[in-house]
Short mmCIF file of C-alpha atoms and ligand atoms in Angstrom, two decimals:
data_model
loop_
_atom_site.label_atom_id
_atom_site.label_comp_id
_atom_site.label_asym_id
_atom_site.label_seq_id
_atom_site.Cartn_x
_atom_site.Cartn_y
_atom_site.Cartn_z
CA THR A 252 -20.70 -7.54 -0.68
CA ILE A 253 -16.92 -7.39 -0.98
CA ARG A 254 -15.71 -6.00 -4.16
CA GLY A 255 -12.28 -5.38 -3.46
CA VAL A 256 -9.51 -6.86 -0.69
CA ILE A 257 -6.61 -4.81 0.32
CA PHE A 258 -3.53 -6.55 1.67
CA ASP A 259 -1.00 -5.12 3.81
CA LEU A 260 2.33 -6.43 2.58
CA ASP A 261 4.90 -6.92 5.50
CA GLY A 262 3.74 -9.65 7.68
CA VAL A 263 1.00 -10.59 5.67
CA LEU A 264 2.20 -11.60 2.11
CA THR A 265 5.61 -12.03 3.16
CA ASP A 266 7.75 -12.38 6.15
CA THR A 267 9.45 -9.03 5.85
CA ALA A 268 8.35 -8.03 9.56
CA GLU A 269 11.58 -10.03 10.21
CA PHE A 270 13.67 -8.31 8.08
CA HIS A 271 12.40 -4.88 9.47
CA TYR A 272 13.26 -6.02 12.85
CA ARG A 273 16.62 -7.20 12.10
CA SER A 274 17.48 -3.79 10.50
CA TRP A 275 16.02 -1.96 13.38
CA GLN A 276 17.92 -4.16 15.83
CA LYS A 277 21.11 -3.85 13.81
CA LEU A 278 20.72 0.18 13.94
CA ALA A 279 20.11 0.04 17.54
CA ASP A 280 22.85 -2.17 18.47
CA GLU A 281 25.30 0.19 16.66
CA GLU A 282 23.90 3.20 18.52
CA GLY A 283 23.72 1.85 21.58
CA ILE A 284 20.02 2.04 21.95
CA PRO A 285 18.34 -0.56 24.10
CA PHE A 286 16.19 -2.65 21.73
CA ASN A 287 14.72 -5.77 21.40
CA ARG A 288 11.83 -8.01 19.65
CA GLU A 289 9.41 -7.18 22.02
CA MET A 290 9.78 -3.35 21.83
CA ASN A 291 9.83 -3.90 17.97
CA GLU A 292 6.31 -5.37 18.39
CA ALA A 293 4.72 -2.01 19.01
CA MET A 294 6.38 -0.71 15.78
CA ARG A 295 4.67 -3.27 13.51
CA GLY A 296 3.05 -1.36 10.78
CA LEU A 297 4.37 1.88 11.46
CA SER A 298 5.94 4.16 8.98
CA ARG A 299 9.84 4.34 9.23
CA ARG A 300 9.94 7.73 10.74
CA ASP A 301 7.10 6.67 13.48
CA SER A 302 9.26 3.67 14.15
CA LEU A 303 12.33 5.31 14.56
CA LEU A 304 10.89 7.88 16.90
CA GLN A 305 9.32 4.73 18.94
CA MET A 306 12.64 3.30 19.11
CA LEU A 307 14.30 6.70 20.24
CA GLY A 308 11.90 7.16 23.09
CA ASP A 309 12.77 10.35 25.21
CA ARG A 310 16.25 10.63 23.31
CA PRO A 311 16.31 14.06 21.30
CA LEU A 312 17.86 13.67 17.75
CA SER A 313 18.32 16.61 15.15
CA GLU A 314 16.11 16.33 11.88
CA ALA A 315 19.50 15.41 10.13
CA GLU A 316 20.58 12.92 12.44
CA MET A 317 16.99 11.14 12.18
CA GLU A 318 17.43 11.31 8.36
CA ARG A 319 20.72 9.45 8.60
CA MET A 320 19.59 7.08 10.98
CA MET A 321 16.40 6.20 8.55
CA ALA A 322 18.41 5.97 5.72
CA ARG A 323 20.97 3.63 7.29
CA LYS A 324 17.98 1.38 8.81
CA ASN A 325 16.67 1.12 4.90
CA GLU A 326 20.08 0.39 3.48
CA TYR A 327 20.25 -2.75 5.87
CA TYR A 328 16.34 -3.25 4.87
CA VAL A 329 16.81 -3.32 1.31
CA GLU A 330 20.01 -5.56 1.50
CA PHE A 331 17.56 -8.10 3.01
CA THR A 332 15.08 -7.88 0.10
CA HIS A 333 18.04 -8.43 -2.69
CA THR A 334 17.66 -12.29 -1.57
CA MET A 335 14.01 -12.38 -1.89
CA GLY A 336 11.81 -14.33 -4.30
CA PRO A 337 8.34 -15.92 -4.98
CA GLU A 338 9.76 -18.63 -2.50
CA ASP A 339 9.27 -16.05 0.40
CA LEU A 340 5.45 -15.71 -0.23
CA LEU A 341 3.51 -16.92 2.91
CA PRO A 342 1.68 -20.19 2.63
CA GLY A 343 -1.97 -19.66 1.33
CA VAL A 344 -1.11 -16.30 -0.44
CA VAL A 345 -1.21 -17.19 -4.25
CA PRO A 346 -4.19 -19.73 -4.05
CA LEU A 347 -6.18 -16.92 -2.32
CA LEU A 348 -5.15 -14.06 -4.78
CA GLU A 349 -6.15 -16.49 -7.70
CA GLN A 350 -9.34 -17.31 -6.09
CA LEU A 351 -10.00 -13.49 -5.87
CA ARG A 352 -8.96 -12.95 -9.43
CA SER A 353 -11.33 -15.87 -10.70
CA ARG A 354 -14.15 -14.25 -8.91
CA GLN A 355 -13.34 -10.96 -10.33
CA ILE A 356 -12.67 -9.23 -6.88
CA ALA A 357 -10.06 -6.37 -7.38
CA ILE A 358 -6.96 -6.67 -5.22
CA ALA A 359 -4.83 -4.12 -3.82
CA ILE A 360 -1.80 -3.67 -1.65
CA GLY A 361 -1.92 -1.22 1.15
CA SER A 362 1.28 -1.01 2.71
CA ALA A 363 3.22 1.99 4.78
CA SER A 364 6.52 0.99 3.44
CA LYS A 365 8.15 2.99 0.70
CA ASN A 366 9.89 -0.53 -0.70
CA ALA A 367 6.43 -2.14 -1.51
CA GLN A 368 6.79 -1.85 -5.24
CA LEU A 369 10.06 -3.31 -4.81
CA VAL A 370 9.06 -6.13 -2.54
CA VAL A 371 6.11 -7.02 -4.80
CA GLU A 372 8.40 -7.20 -8.16
CA ARG A 373 10.80 -9.55 -6.15
CA LEU A 374 7.74 -11.71 -4.84
CA GLY A 375 6.84 -12.13 -8.63
CA ILE A 376 3.05 -11.04 -7.86
CA ALA A 377 2.77 -7.77 -9.65
CA PRO A 378 0.52 -9.40 -12.43
CA LEU A 379 -1.89 -10.62 -9.81
CA VAL A 380 -2.27 -6.90 -8.03
CA ASP A 381 -4.64 -4.25 -9.63
CA ALA A 382 -2.89 -1.46 -7.53
CA ILE A 383 -0.37 -0.47 -4.81
CA ALA A 384 -0.73 2.07 -2.48
CA ASP A 385 2.63 2.42 -0.56
CA GLY A 386 4.70 4.88 1.84
CA HIS A 387 4.63 7.22 -0.96
CA SER A 388 0.95 7.46 -1.54
CA VAL A 389 -0.45 9.50 1.56
CA GLU A 390 0.75 12.06 4.18
CA GLN A 391 -0.75 10.45 7.17
CA SER A 392 0.39 6.81 7.94
CA LYS A 393 -1.50 4.28 9.66
CA PRO A 394 -3.21 4.03 11.98
CA ALA A 395 -4.82 7.19 9.86
CA PRO A 396 -7.27 5.53 7.29
CA ASP A 397 -5.75 7.50 4.34
CA LEU A 398 -3.65 4.76 3.05
CA PHE A 399 -6.51 2.31 2.70
CA LEU A 400 -8.99 5.12 1.39
CA HIS A 401 -6.68 5.81 -1.41
CA ALA A 402 -6.17 2.05 -2.28
CA ALA A 403 -9.88 1.69 -2.38
CA SER A 404 -10.13 4.56 -4.70
CA LEU A 405 -7.29 3.16 -7.04
CA ILE A 406 -9.45 0.08 -7.46
CA GLY A 407 -12.55 2.11 -7.77
CA VAL A 408 -14.22 0.24 -4.74
CA ALA A 409 -16.31 1.87 -2.12
CA PRO A 410 -14.81 1.47 1.47
CA ALA A 411 -17.72 -0.23 2.58
CA GLU A 412 -17.31 -2.99 0.01
CA CYS A 413 -13.47 -3.40 0.82
CA LEU A 414 -11.87 -6.16 2.89
CA VAL A 415 -8.49 -5.39 4.76
CA VAL A 416 -6.11 -8.18 5.59
CA GLU A 417 -3.70 -6.97 8.22
CA ASP A 418 -0.97 -8.25 10.63
CA ALA A 419 -0.45 -5.08 12.82
CA ALA A 420 -2.65 -3.27 15.49
CA SER A 421 -2.21 0.05 13.61
CA GLY A 422 -3.34 -1.58 10.46
CA VAL A 423 -6.59 -2.93 11.95
CA GLU A 424 -7.30 0.43 13.34
CA ALA A 425 -6.92 1.93 10.06
CA ALA A 426 -9.14 -0.34 8.22
CA LEU A 427 -11.95 0.32 10.84
CA ALA A 428 -11.44 4.07 10.74
CA ALA A 429 -11.63 3.62 6.92
CA GLY A 430 -15.34 1.97 7.36
CA MET A 431 -13.89 -1.33 5.81
CA TYR A 432 -14.08 -5.00 7.09
CA ALA A 433 -10.90 -6.09 8.80
CA VAL A 434 -9.25 -9.52 9.23
CA GLY A 435 -6.40 -9.56 11.39
CA LEU A 436 -3.45 -12.03 11.22
CA GLY A 437 -2.03 -13.03 14.38
CA PRO A 438 -2.54 -13.19 18.11
CA THR A 439 -5.75 -11.45 19.47
CA ASN A 440 -3.94 -9.12 21.73
CA ARG A 441 -2.54 -7.50 18.62
CA VAL A 442 -5.28 -7.68 15.97
CA GLY A 443 -8.38 -8.40 18.01
CA ASN A 444 -10.10 -5.37 17.07
CA ALA A 445 -10.68 -6.96 13.51
CA HIS A 446 -13.90 -8.45 12.71
CA ALA A 447 -12.38 -11.60 12.38
CA VAL A 448 -8.84 -13.20 13.49
CA LEU A 449 -6.65 -15.82 11.98
CA PRO A 450 -3.20 -17.23 12.39
CA ASN A 451 -1.96 -16.69 9.05
CA LEU A 452 -3.45 -17.30 5.53
CA ASP A 453 -2.24 -21.01 5.15
CA GLY A 454 -5.13 -22.89 3.53
CA VAL A 455 -7.81 -19.94 3.90
CA ARG A 456 -10.35 -19.83 1.12
CA TRP A 457 -12.25 -16.81 0.08
CA GLU A 458 -15.27 -18.53 1.53
CA ASP A 459 -13.86 -19.05 4.99
CA LEU A 460 -12.91 -15.81 5.13
CA LEU A 461 -16.43 -14.56 3.98
CA GLY A 462 -17.90 -17.13 6.51
CA LYS A 463 -15.85 -15.73 9.34
CA LEU A 464 -17.07 -11.94 8.61
CA GLY A 465 -20.55 -13.58 8.66
CA LEU A 466 -20.80 -12.57 5.02
CA LYS A 467 -22.48 -14.98 2.27
CA SER A 468 -20.35 -15.75 -0.68
CA GLN A 469 -21.92 -14.16 -4.03
C1 LIG B 64 5.47 -1.23 7.18
C2 LIG B 64 6.20 -2.32 8.07
O1 LIG B 64 4.64 -2.35 6.12
O2 LIG B 64 6.43 -0.58 6.40
C3 LIG B 64 7.13 -1.40 8.96
O3 LIG B 64 5.28 -3.31 8.79
C4 LIG B 64 7.80 -0.63 8.32
O4 LIG B 64 7.71 -2.50 9.73
C5 LIG B 64 6.99 0.40 7.48
O5 LIG B 64 8.22 0.33 9.21
C6 LIG B 64 7.80 1.21 6.60
O6 LIG B 64 8.54 0.48 5.72
P1 LIG B 64 10.05 1.46 4.90
O7 LIG B 64 10.14 0.20 3.92
O8 LIG B 64 9.17 2.61 4.08
O9 LIG B 64 11.00 1.62 5.68
MG1 LIG B 65 2.03 -5.61 8.31
#
């Protein structure tokens, strides 16, 4: 039985993955660090600091310089979020959230982002969400299970009764490490370790998801 669904935010409910990418690209260009969309793929779902470390590779930087770069990347990103609204929800998201609510299944956000609260507000889905676990909630970020375990405790659902919806390899790993069901959105070379894989949530109903997981609707 699934009693709670934990949604990743960036790349699952909204296309902020693109905004994160463009912000890192701008920073990299300004700093003369080689970077492109493909390299960004390896950073999908990682925390701000882990993303920067990934981007820097073996370029050593002081802690102060790293802090400044992270702050600048975040400035660029927050600028993007100012233009966001409910129209930026990806197709299928609202119908699925409403279906879950009508079935009394708890809904949480489990996002590595420190901007998750802000983005959820801008998308206008705060009333549909029971709890938010974000980049401020735990020390260890994905692929560690901590964030999802925290989200599960916020909604009071046992990990084995939670389903995670993720677009990142690190997030799928985190869900599996937490002992939860995982649905991956995107190509199988990215999220193929999940129990079920879909291109996105467009037209996806709760019964379809349960079917894909080999579970029956209750
Ligand atoms: C994740 C994104 O949700 O949040 C990553 O997939 C991002 O791309 C991470 O780096 C941290 O976000 P923020 O807003 O705290 O920099
Ligand atoms: Mg994501």
